[in-house]
Short mmCIF file of C-alpha atoms in Angstrom, two decimals:
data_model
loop_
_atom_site.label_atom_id
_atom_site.label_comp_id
_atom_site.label_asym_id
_atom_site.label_seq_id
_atom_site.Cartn_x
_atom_site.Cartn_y
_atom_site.Cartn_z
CA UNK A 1 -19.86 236.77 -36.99
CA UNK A 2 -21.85 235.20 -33.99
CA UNK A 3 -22.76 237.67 -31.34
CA UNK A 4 -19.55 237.15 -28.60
CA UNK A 5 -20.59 235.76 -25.22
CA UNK A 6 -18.49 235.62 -21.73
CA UNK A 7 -19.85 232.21 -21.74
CA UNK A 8 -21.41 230.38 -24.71
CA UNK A 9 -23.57 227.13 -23.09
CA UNK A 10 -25.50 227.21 -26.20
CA UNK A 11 -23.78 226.21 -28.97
CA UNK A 12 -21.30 223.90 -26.24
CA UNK A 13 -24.59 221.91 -25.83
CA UNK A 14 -25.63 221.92 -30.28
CA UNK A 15 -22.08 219.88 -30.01
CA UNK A 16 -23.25 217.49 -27.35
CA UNK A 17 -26.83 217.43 -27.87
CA UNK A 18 -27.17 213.64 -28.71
CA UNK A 19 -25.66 212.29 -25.87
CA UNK A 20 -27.13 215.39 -23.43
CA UNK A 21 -30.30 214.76 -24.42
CA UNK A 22 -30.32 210.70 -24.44
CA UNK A 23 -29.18 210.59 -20.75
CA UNK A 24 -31.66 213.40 -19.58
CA UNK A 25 -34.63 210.99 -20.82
CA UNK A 26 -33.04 207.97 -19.33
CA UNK A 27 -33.21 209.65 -16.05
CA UNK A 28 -36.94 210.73 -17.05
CA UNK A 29 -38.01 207.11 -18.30
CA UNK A 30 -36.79 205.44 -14.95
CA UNK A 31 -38.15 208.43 -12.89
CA UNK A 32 -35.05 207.90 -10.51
CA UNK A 33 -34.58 211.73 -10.16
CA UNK A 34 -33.12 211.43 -6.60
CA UNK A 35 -30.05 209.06 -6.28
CA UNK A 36 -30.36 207.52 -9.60
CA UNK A 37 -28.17 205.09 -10.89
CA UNK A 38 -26.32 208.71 -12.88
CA UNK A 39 -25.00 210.42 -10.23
CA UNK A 40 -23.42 206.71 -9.30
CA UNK A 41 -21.48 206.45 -12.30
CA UNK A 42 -20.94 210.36 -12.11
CA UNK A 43 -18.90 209.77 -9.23
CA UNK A 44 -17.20 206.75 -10.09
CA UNK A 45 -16.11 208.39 -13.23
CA UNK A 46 -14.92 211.66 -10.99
CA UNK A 47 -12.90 209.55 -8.75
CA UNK A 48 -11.06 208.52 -11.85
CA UNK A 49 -10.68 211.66 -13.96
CA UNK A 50 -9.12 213.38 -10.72
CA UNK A 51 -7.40 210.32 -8.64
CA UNK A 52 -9.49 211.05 -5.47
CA UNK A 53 -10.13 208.10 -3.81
CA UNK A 54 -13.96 209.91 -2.44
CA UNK A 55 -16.51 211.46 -4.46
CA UNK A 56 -19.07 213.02 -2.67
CA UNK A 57 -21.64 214.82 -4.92
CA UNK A 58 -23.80 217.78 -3.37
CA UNK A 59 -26.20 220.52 -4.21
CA UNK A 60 -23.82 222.89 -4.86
CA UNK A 61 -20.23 224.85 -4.16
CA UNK A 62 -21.53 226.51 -1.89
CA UNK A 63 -22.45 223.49 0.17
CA UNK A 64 -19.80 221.70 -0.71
CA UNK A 65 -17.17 223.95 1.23
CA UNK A 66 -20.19 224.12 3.86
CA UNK A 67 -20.42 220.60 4.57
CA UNK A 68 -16.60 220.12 4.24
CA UNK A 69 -16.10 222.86 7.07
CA UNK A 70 -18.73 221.06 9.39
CA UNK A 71 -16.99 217.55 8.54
CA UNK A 72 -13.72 218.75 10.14
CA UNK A 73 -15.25 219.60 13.62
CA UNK A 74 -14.46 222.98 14.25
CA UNK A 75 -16.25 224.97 16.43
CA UNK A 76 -17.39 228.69 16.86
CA UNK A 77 -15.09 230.88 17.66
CA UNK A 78 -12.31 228.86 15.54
CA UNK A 79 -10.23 230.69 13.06
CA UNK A 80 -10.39 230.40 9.35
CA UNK A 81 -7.91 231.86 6.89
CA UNK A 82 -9.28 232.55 3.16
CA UNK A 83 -8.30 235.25 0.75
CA UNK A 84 -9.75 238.23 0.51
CA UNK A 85 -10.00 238.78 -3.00
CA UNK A 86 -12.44 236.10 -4.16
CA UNK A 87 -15.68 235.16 -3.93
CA UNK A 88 -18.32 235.95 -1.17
CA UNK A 89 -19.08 231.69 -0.72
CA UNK A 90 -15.60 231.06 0.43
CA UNK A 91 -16.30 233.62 3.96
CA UNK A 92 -20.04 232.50 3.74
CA UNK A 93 -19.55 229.59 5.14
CA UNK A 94 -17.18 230.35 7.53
CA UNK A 95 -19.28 233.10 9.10
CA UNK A 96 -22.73 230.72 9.05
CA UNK A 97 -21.23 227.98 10.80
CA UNK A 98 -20.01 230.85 13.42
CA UNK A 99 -16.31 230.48 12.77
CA UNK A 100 -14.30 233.21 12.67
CA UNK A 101 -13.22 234.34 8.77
CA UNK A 102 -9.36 235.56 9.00
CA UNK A 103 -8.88 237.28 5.34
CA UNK A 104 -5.49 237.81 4.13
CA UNK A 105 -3.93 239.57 0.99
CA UNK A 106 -3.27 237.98 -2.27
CA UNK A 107 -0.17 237.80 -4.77
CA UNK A 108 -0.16 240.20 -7.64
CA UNK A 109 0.63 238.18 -10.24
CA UNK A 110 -0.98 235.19 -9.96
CA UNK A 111 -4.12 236.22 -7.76
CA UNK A 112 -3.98 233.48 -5.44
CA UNK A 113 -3.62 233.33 -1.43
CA UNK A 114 -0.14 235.19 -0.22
CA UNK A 115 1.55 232.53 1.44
CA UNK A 116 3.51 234.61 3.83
CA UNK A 117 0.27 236.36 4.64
CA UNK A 118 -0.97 233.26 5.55
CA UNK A 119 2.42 232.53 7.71
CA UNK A 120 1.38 236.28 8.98
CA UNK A 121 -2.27 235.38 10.36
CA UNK A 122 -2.15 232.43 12.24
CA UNK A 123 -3.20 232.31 16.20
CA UNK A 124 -3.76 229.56 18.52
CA UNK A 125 -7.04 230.16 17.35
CA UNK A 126 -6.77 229.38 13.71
CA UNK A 127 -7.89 225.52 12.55
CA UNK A 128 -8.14 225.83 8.42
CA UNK A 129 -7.12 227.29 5.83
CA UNK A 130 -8.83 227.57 2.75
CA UNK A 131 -6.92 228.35 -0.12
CA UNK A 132 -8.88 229.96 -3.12
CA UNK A 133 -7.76 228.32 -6.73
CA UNK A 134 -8.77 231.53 -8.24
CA UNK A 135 -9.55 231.86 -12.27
CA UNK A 136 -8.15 228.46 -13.27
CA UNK A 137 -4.65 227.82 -11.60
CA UNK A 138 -3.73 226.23 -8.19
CA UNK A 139 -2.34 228.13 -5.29
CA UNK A 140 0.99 227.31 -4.02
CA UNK A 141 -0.38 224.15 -2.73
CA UNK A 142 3.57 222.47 -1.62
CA UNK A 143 4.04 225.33 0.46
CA UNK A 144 0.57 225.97 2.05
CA UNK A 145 0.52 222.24 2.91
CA UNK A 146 3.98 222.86 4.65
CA UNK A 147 2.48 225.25 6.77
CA UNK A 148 -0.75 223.37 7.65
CA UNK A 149 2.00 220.72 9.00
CA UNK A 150 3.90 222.73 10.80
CA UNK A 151 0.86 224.49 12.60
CA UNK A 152 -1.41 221.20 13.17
CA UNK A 153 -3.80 222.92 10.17
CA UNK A 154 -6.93 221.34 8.43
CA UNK A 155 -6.16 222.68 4.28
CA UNK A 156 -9.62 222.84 2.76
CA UNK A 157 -9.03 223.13 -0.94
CA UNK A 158 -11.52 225.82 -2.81
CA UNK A 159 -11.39 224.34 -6.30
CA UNK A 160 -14.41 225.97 -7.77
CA UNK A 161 -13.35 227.22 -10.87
CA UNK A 162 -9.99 225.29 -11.17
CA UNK A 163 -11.07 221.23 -11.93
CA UNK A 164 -8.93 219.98 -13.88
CA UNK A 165 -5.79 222.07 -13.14
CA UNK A 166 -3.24 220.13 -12.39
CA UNK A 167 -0.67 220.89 -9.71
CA UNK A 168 3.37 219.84 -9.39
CA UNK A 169 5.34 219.07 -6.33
CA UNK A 170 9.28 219.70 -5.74
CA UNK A 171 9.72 215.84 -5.79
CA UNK A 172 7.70 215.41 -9.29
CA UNK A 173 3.81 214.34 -7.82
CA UNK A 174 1.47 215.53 -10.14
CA UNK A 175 -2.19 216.02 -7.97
CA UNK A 176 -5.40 217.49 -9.47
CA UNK A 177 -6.85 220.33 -8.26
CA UNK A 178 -8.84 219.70 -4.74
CA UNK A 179 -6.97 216.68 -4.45
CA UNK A 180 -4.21 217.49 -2.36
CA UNK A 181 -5.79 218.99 1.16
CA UNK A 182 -7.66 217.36 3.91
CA UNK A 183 -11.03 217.74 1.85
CA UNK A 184 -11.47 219.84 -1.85
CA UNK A 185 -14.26 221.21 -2.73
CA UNK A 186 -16.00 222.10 -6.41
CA UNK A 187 -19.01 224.01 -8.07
CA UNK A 188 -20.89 222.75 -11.13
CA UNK A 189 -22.47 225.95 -11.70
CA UNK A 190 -23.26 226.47 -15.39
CA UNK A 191 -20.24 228.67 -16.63
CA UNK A 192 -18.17 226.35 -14.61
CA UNK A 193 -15.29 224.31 -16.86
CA UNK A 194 -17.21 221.41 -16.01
CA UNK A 195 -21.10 222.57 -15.66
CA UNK A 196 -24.22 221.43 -15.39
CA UNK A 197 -27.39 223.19 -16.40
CA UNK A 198 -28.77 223.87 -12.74
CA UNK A 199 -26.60 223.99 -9.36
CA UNK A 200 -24.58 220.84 -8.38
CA UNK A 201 -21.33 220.38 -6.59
CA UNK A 202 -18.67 217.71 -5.07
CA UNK A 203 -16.42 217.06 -2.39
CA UNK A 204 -12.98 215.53 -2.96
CA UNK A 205 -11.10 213.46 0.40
CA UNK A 206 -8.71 210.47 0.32
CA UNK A 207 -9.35 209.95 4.14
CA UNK A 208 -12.27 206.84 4.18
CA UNK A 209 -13.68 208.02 7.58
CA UNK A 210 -13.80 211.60 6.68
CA UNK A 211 -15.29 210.44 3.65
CA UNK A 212 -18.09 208.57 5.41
CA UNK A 213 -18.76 211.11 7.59
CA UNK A 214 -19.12 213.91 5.01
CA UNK A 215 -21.68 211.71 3.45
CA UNK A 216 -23.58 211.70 6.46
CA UNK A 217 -23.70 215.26 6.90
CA UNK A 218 -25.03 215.87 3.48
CA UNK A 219 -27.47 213.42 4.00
CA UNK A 220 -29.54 214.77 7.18
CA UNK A 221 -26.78 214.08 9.27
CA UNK A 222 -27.92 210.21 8.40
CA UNK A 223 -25.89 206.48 7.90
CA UNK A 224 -29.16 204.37 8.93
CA UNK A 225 -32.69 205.50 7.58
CA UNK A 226 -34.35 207.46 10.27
CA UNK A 227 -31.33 207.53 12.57
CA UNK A 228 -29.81 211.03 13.27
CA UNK A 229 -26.45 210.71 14.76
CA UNK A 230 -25.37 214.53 13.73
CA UNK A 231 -27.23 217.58 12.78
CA UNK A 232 -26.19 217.47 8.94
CA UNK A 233 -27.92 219.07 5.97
CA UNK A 234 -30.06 218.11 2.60
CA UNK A 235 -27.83 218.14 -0.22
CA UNK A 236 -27.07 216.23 -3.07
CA UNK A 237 -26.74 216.14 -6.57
CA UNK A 238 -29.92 215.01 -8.88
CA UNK A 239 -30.16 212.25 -11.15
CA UNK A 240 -30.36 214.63 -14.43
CA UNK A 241 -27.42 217.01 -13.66
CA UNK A 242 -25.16 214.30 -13.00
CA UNK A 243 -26.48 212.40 -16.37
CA UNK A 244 -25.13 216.12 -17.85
CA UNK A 245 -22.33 216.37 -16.01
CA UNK A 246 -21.19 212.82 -17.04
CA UNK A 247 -21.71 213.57 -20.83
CA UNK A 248 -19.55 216.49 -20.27
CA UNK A 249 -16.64 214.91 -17.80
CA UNK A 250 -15.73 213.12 -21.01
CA UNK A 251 -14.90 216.24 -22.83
CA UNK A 252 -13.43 218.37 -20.15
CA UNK A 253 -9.58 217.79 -21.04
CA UNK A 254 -11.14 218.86 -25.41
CA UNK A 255 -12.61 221.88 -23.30
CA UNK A 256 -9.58 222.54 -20.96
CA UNK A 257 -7.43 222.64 -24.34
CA UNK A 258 -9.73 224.65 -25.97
CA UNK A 259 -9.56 227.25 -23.19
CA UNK A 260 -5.94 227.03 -22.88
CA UNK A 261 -5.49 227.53 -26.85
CA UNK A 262 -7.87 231.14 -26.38
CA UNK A 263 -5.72 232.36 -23.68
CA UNK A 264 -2.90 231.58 -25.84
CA UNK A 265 -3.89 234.11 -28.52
CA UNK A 266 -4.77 236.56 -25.62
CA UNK A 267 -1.19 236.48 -24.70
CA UNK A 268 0.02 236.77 -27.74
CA UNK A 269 -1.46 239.71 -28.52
CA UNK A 270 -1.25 241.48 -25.24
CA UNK A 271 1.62 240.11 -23.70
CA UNK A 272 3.92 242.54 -24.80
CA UNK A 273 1.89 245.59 -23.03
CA UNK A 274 2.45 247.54 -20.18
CA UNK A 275 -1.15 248.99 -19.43
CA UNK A 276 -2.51 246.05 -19.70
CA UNK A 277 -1.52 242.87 -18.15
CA UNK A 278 -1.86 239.18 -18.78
CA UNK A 279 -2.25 236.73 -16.19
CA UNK A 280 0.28 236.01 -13.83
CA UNK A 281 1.12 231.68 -14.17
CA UNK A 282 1.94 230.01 -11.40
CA UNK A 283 5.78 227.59 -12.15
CA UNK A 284 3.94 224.75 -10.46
CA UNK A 285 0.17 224.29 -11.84
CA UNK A 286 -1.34 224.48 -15.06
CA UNK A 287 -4.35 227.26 -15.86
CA UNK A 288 -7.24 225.95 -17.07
CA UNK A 289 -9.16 229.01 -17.90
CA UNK A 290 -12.19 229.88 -16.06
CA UNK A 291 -11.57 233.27 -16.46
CA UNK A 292 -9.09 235.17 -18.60
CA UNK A 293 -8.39 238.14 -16.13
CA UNK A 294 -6.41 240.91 -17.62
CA UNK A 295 -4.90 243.85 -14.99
CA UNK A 296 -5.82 247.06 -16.27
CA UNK A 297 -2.91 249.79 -15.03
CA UNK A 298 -2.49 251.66 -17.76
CA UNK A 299 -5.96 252.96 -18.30
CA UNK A 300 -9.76 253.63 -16.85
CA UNK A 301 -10.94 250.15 -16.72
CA UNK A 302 -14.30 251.03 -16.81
CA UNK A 303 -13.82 253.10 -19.26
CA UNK A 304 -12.13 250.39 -20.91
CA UNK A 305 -15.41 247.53 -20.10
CA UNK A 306 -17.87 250.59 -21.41
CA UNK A 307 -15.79 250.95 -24.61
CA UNK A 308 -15.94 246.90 -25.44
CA UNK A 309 -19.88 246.79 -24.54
CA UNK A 310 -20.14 249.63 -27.04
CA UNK A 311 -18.49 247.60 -29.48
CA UNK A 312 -20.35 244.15 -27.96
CA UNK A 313 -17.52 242.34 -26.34
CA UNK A 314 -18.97 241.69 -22.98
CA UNK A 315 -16.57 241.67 -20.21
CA UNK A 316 -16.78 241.23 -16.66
CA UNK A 317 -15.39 242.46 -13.39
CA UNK A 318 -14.20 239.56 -10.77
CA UNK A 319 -14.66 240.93 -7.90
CA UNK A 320 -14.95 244.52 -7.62
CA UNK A 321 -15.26 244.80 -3.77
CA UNK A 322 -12.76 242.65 -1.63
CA UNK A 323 -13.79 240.33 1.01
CA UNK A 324 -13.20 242.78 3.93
CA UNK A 325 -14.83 245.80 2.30
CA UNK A 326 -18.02 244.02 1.66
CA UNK A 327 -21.18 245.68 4.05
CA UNK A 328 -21.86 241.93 5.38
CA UNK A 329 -18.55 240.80 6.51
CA UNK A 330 -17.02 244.42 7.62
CA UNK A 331 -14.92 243.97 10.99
CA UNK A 332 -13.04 246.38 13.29
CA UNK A 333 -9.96 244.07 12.74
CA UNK A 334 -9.80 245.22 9.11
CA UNK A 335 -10.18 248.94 7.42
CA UNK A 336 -9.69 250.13 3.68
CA UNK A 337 -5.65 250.07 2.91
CA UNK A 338 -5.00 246.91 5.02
CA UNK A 339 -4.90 244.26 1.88
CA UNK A 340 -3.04 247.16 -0.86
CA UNK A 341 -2.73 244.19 -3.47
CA UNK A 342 -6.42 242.72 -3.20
CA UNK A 343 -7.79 246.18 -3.24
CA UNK A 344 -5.44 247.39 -6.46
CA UNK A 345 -7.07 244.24 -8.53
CA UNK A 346 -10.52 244.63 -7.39
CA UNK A 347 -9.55 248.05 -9.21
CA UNK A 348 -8.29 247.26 -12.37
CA UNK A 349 -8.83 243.70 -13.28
CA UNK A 350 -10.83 242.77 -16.16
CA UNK A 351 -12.36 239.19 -17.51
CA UNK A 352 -12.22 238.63 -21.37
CA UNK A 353 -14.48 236.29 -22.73
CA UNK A 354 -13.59 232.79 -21.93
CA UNK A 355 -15.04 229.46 -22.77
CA UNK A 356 -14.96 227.00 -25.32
CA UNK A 357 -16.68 227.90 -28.17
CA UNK A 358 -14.82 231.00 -29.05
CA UNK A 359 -13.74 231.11 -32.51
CA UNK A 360 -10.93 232.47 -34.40
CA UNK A 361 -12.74 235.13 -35.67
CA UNK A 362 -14.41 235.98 -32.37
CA UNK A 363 -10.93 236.54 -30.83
CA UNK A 364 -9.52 238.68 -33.58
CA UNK A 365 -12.15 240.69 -32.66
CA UNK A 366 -12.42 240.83 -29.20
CA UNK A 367 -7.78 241.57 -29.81
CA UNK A 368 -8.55 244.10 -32.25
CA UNK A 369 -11.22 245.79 -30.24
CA UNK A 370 -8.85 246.00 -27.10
CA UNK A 371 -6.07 247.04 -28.89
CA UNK A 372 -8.09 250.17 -30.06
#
């Protein structure tokens, strides 16, 4: 049997290597590395796959919910509401454009942003929220949306490891992840669904002037060559990762099913359990898989992980310290105890492998070895 990976890039690329490699030496024959004619159709083909009417490709995630942040206007001092079980990028931001990060607790089942504790932490001082669409399935996107009405609320849409997910309404609308809020935002990171192999990101907004003017932020705060009109920043999306990414948007619903069809047989097997849980699924969005997240109550989860590394199933821990118990972010508004469910996953949830190369052997493996 192949040695198991969390993520296996390697033998996802053996599959795709023809067309991979033919439009990484188009880019390299035209020498249009910056703003080549790629990351054009990239984000033409984007629009397409996810019904946003603006692309706007970027450096990274991390930028990406940067840039979106900056595009709305707010200013320091403005409040921000996020989850606190996630990760670090999502209060990053918030803190380095000198807002003010307002975490709140999570629900225990599916992982994503409580909406009453949302309901719970708004102030005349909060402007966003930014709802997390953690592992693979949207937050409760109807009702968070609701609330951003009600309360006058920009709804930045943290769709990092969720493209692809698609989310239902009451009335029947069917929106794609990072679709539905003022802007969405996405990471092409490697292990990403949809990954490239270096750092790349994208913006989603259906609003043309917001669109424009996110553009202009991520381009030096520049519409006309040489003329400032904002203080913006560098970042954008190279020719070669979005001739990879584009080779690989054509596969991601093959890869989404693939994903879905492992997490399948993870159910199966463990779904009966009580000292182990399965994932939590949101009634109104499918899961797409970025991570297969089991809750360990039962057990010693790391006794559990050191158990599977011993017999080489790698698994991971996502995210072992909360947002508000992290050294950088600590605040006097928020102690240990004040977020019970984020803290009780950040101490027993545990990541199976996940991706789409995982083979039917592989997984009777990695079910058998759990079990034990």
């Amino acid at each position: 049997m192949k040695k198991i990976q969390m993520v296996d890039l390697q033998t996802q690329y053996q599959h795709i290597k023809a067309d991979i490699d033919r439009g990484i030496q188009e880019v390299i024959d035209s020498a249009q590395f910056i703003k080549g004619p790629q990351v054009e159709s990239f984000r033409e083909h984007l629009e397409h796959y996810t019904g946003a009417k603006h692309v706007i490709p970027v450096g990274n995630g991390t930028d990406a919910l940067q840039i979106a942040l900056m595009g709305l206007g707010l200013r320091p001092g403005d409040e921000v509401i996020t989850p606190t079980f996630t990760f670090i990028a999502t209060a990053e931001v918030v803190a380095l454009l000198g807002l003010t990060p307002v975490v709140v607790d999570v629900d225990w089942d599916t992982m994503n942003i409580s909406v009453d504790a949302i309901r719970r932490a708004i102030t005349p001082k909060t402007k966003a929220i930014v709802p997390v669409h953690l592992f693979g399935q949207c937050a409760n996107m109807e009702a968070i949306l609701a609330i951003a009405r009600e309360h006058h609320l920009y709804v930045v849409e943290d769709a990092c490891q969720a493209i692809g997910a698609q989310y239902t309404f009451s009335d029947g609308t069917v929106k794609q992840a990072g679709t539905m809020g003022d802007i969405g935002c996405t990471s092409f990171f490697p292990s990403k669904n949809l990954g490239c192999y270096g750092d790349g990101g994208a913006l989603f907004t259906n609003d043309d002037e917001l669109a424009a003017h996110l553009r202009a932020i991520a381009n030096h705060g520049m519409v006309v060559r040489y003329h400032h009109d904002e203080v913006g920043v560098n970042s954008r999306l190279d020719s070669i990762q979005a001739a990879i990414l584009d080779v690989k948007l054509g596969h991601l619903d093959e890869y989404i099913a693939a994903r879905q069809k492992a997490a399948a047989r993870y159910d199966a097997a463990f779904g009966g359990r009580e000292d182990i849980l399965i994932p939590g699924r949101a009634n109104d969005s499918t899961h797409v898989f970025h991570q297969y997240t089991l809750r360990v109550v039962g057990q010693d989860r790391d006794a559990l992980k050191a158990k599977l590394a011993a017999k080489d199933v790698p698994a991971m821990i996502y995210y072992p310290v909360p947002l508000h118990l992290q050294k950088a972010y600590q605040d006097v508004r928020y102690k240990s105890g004040d977020f019970p469910v984020a803290e009780r996953l950040a101490s027993c949830v545990l990541s199976l492998p996940m991706h789409t190369e995982l083979s039917d052997e592989q997984l009777d493996y990695i079910i058998e070895a759990v079990g034990k």
